[in-house]
Amino acid sequence: MFFPFATLLYVILYTPGIGLTGWEWGWVVLAALLDLTHFVGSAYARNRQAAGRPV
């Protein structure tokens, strides 16, 4: 699965030779949760629209 916002934060926060530490992982996890909620919300709206109900 592709998490665009989490991937972007990972790339921005990554320190060569060290990686991510402490709070940096927290930001990446938060971004992944935001990506998941966006994915689920989009699927829900798409299903409602396909059923002929307003979004």
Tab-separated table of N, CA and C in Angstrom:
chain	number	residue	atom	x	y	z
A	1	MET	N	0.855	-1.168	0.000
A	1	MET	CA	0.000	0.000	0.000
A	1	MET	C	0.902	1.232	0.000
A	2	PHE	N	0.447	2.251	-0.640
A	2	PHE	CA	1.223	3.479	-0.800
A	2	PHE	C	0.655	4.563	0.110
A	3	PHE	N	1.484	5.152	0.935
A	3	PHE	CA	1.088	6.228	1.840
A	3	PHE	C	1.828	7.500	1.431
A	4	PRO	N	1.222	8.337	0.587
A	4	PRO	CA	1.966	9.486	0.046
A	4	PRO	C	2.444	10.484	1.100
A	5	PHE	N	1.598	10.851	2.056
A	5	PHE	CA	2.001	11.841	3.044
A	5	PHE	C	3.044	11.266	3.999
A	6	ALA	N	2.856	10.018	4.406
A	6	ALA	CA	3.823	9.372	5.300
A	6	ALA	C	5.173	9.207	4.607
A	7	THR	N	5.143	8.837	3.341
A	7	THR	CA	6.382	8.683	2.581
A	7	THR	C	7.100	10.022	2.452
A	8	LEU	N	6.348	11.070	2.192
A	8	LEU	CA	6.933	12.401	2.071
A	8	LEU	C	7.599	12.818	3.388
A	9	LEU	N	6.907	12.623	4.499
A	9	LEU	CA	7.503	12.964	5.794
A	9	LEU	C	8.727	12.114	6.096
A	10	TYR	N	8.679	10.835	5.750
A	10	TYR	CA	9.836	9.962	5.969
A	10	TYR	C	11.052	10.503	5.222
A	11	VAL	N	10.851	10.888	3.978
A	11	VAL	CA	11.962	11.396	3.164
A	11	VAL	C	12.483	12.712	3.722
A	12	ILE	N	11.598	13.567	4.187
A	12	ILE	CA	12.019	14.865	4.728
A	12	ILE	C	12.760	14.693	6.052
A	13	LEU	N	12.273	13.803	6.922
A	13	LEU	CA	12.850	13.659	8.257
A	13	LEU	C	14.041	12.712	8.333
A	14	TYR	N	14.266	11.927	7.301
A	14	TYR	CA	15.341	10.935	7.313
A	14	TYR	C	16.704	11.611	7.404
A	15	THR	N	17.545	11.121	8.306
A	15	THR	CA	18.911	11.610	8.451
A	15	THR	C	19.858	10.518	7.966
A	16	PRO	N	20.648	10.782	6.913
A	16	PRO	CA	21.557	9.758	6.397
A	16	PRO	C	22.501	9.237	7.490
A	17	GLY	N	22.638	7.922	7.541
A	17	GLY	CA	23.512	7.299	8.513
A	17	GLY	C	22.863	7.066	9.874
A	18	ILE	N	21.760	7.742	10.138
A	18	ILE	CA	21.079	7.605	11.423
A	18	ILE	C	19.666	7.041	11.237
A	19	GLY	N	18.967	7.531	10.232
A	19	GLY	CA	17.582	7.107	10.002
A	19	GLY	C	16.621	8.011	10.749
A	20	LEU	N	15.563	7.437	11.280
A	20	LEU	CA	14.587	8.198	12.055
A	20	LEU	C	14.714	7.813	13.522
A	21	THR	N	14.531	8.797	14.388
A	21	THR	CA	14.615	8.533	15.819
A	21	THR	C	13.454	9.209	16.539
A	22	GLY	N	13.049	8.632	17.645
A	22	GLY	CA	12.084	9.244	18.554
A	22	GLY	C	10.842	9.825	17.916
A	23	TRP	N	10.694	11.130	18.083
A	23	TRP	CA	9.488	11.824	17.612
A	23	TRP	C	9.337	11.789	16.104
A	24	GLU	N	10.422	11.624	15.390
A	24	GLU	CA	10.331	11.554	13.928
A	24	GLU	C	9.447	10.382	13.515
A	25	TRP	N	9.596	9.230	14.191
A	25	TRP	CA	8.734	8.079	13.899
A	25	TRP	C	7.285	8.409	14.235
A	26	GLY	N	7.070	9.175	15.292
A	26	GLY	CA	5.714	9.573	15.661
A	26	GLY	C	5.045	10.380	14.570
A	27	TRP	N	5.796	11.290	13.959
A	27	TRP	CA	5.236	12.096	12.865
A	27	TRP	C	4.900	11.225	11.658
A	28	VAL	N	5.764	10.264	11.367
A	28	VAL	CA	5.520	9.369	10.231
A	28	VAL	C	4.286	8.499	10.492
A	29	VAL	N	4.141	8.001	11.709
A	29	VAL	CA	2.967	7.191	12.058
A	29	VAL	C	1.697	8.040	11.976
A	30	LEU	N	1.748	9.263	12.478
A	30	LEU	CA	0.594	10.160	12.379
A	30	LEU	C	0.224	10.415	10.916
A	31	ALA	N	1.212	10.635	10.084
A	31	ALA	CA	0.963	10.849	8.658
A	31	ALA	C	0.355	9.604	8.018
A	32	ALA	N	0.810	8.416	8.421
A	32	ALA	CA	0.242	7.170	7.892
A	32	ALA	C	-1.218	7.037	8.298
A	33	LEU	N	-1.544	7.402	9.524
A	33	LEU	CA	-2.947	7.364	9.960
A	33	LEU	C	-3.800	8.338	9.159
A	34	LEU	N	-3.267	9.507	8.889
A	34	LEU	CA	-3.992	10.474	8.060
A	34	LEU	C	-4.192	9.933	6.646
A	35	ASP	N	-3.177	9.287	6.098
A	35	ASP	CA	-3.309	8.679	4.772
A	35	ASP	C	-4.386	7.596	4.775
A	36	LEU	N	-4.418	6.779	5.827
A	36	LEU	CA	-5.427	5.719	5.919
A	36	LEU	C	-6.837	6.293	6.024
A	37	THR	N	-7.021	7.337	6.840
A	37	THR	CA	-8.353	7.924	6.960
A	37	THR	C	-8.794	8.540	5.640
A	38	HIS	N	-7.879	9.121	4.903
A	38	HIS	CA	-8.222	9.673	3.596
A	38	HIS	C	-8.618	8.556	2.633
A	39	PHE	N	-7.878	7.453	2.655
A	39	PHE	CA	-8.169	6.312	1.798
A	39	PHE	C	-9.549	5.731	2.108
A	40	VAL	N	-9.852	5.541	3.387
A	40	VAL	CA	-11.145	4.981	3.790
A	40	VAL	C	-12.277	5.950	3.464
A	41	GLY	N	-12.075	7.225	3.723
A	41	GLY	CA	-13.097	8.225	3.419
A	41	GLY	C	-13.389	8.307	1.928
A	42	SER	N	-12.372	8.210	1.108
A	42	SER	CA	-12.568	8.239	-0.343
A	42	SER	C	-13.338	7.016	-0.817
A	43	ALA	N	-13.011	5.854	-0.273
A	43	ALA	CA	-13.719	4.631	-0.649
A	43	ALA	C	-15.185	4.710	-0.223
A	44	TYR	N	-15.441	5.241	0.965
A	44	TYR	CA	-16.809	5.384	1.457
A	44	TYR	C	-17.618	6.310	0.545
A	45	ALA	N	-17.036	7.444	0.184
A	45	ALA	CA	-17.732	8.396	-0.691
A	45	ALA	C	-17.955	7.794	-2.075
A	46	ARG	N	-16.986	7.054	-2.584
A	46	ARG	CA	-17.124	6.426	-3.898
A	46	ARG	C	-18.253	5.396	-3.885
A	47	ASN	N	-18.342	4.611	-2.810
A	47	ASN	CA	-19.407	3.615	-2.703
A	47	ASN	C	-20.779	4.264	-2.581
A	48	ARG	N	-20.871	5.344	-1.823
A	48	ARG	CA	-22.153	6.053	-1.694
A	48	ARG	C	-22.575	6.643	-3.033
A	49	GLN	N	-21.619	7.185	-3.768
A	49	GLN	CA	-21.940	7.777	-5.056
A	49	GLN	C	-22.368	6.701	-6.049
A	50	ALA	N	-21.745	5.545	-6.013
A	50	ALA	CA	-22.098	4.446	-6.914
A	50	ALA	C	-23.505	3.921	-6.599
A	51	ALA	N	-23.903	4.028	-5.335
A	51	ALA	CA	-25.237	3.570	-4.941
A	51	ALA	C	-26.304	4.604	-5.239
A	52	GLY	N	-25.915	5.774	-5.716
A	52	GLY	CA	-26.873	6.811	-6.076
A	52	GLY	C	-27.274	7.699	-4.913
A	53	ARG	N	-26.553	7.603	-3.807
A	53	ARG	CA	-26.842	8.462	-2.653
A	53	ARG	C	-25.900	9.640	-2.670
A	54	PRO	N	-26.373	10.797	-2.213
A	54	PRO	CA	-25.469	11.952	-2.192
A	54	PRO	C	-24.348	11.771	-1.178
A	55	VAL	N	-23.221	12.343	-1.499
A	55	VAL	CA	-22.055	12.243	-0.630
A	55	VAL	C	-22.231	13.247	0.421
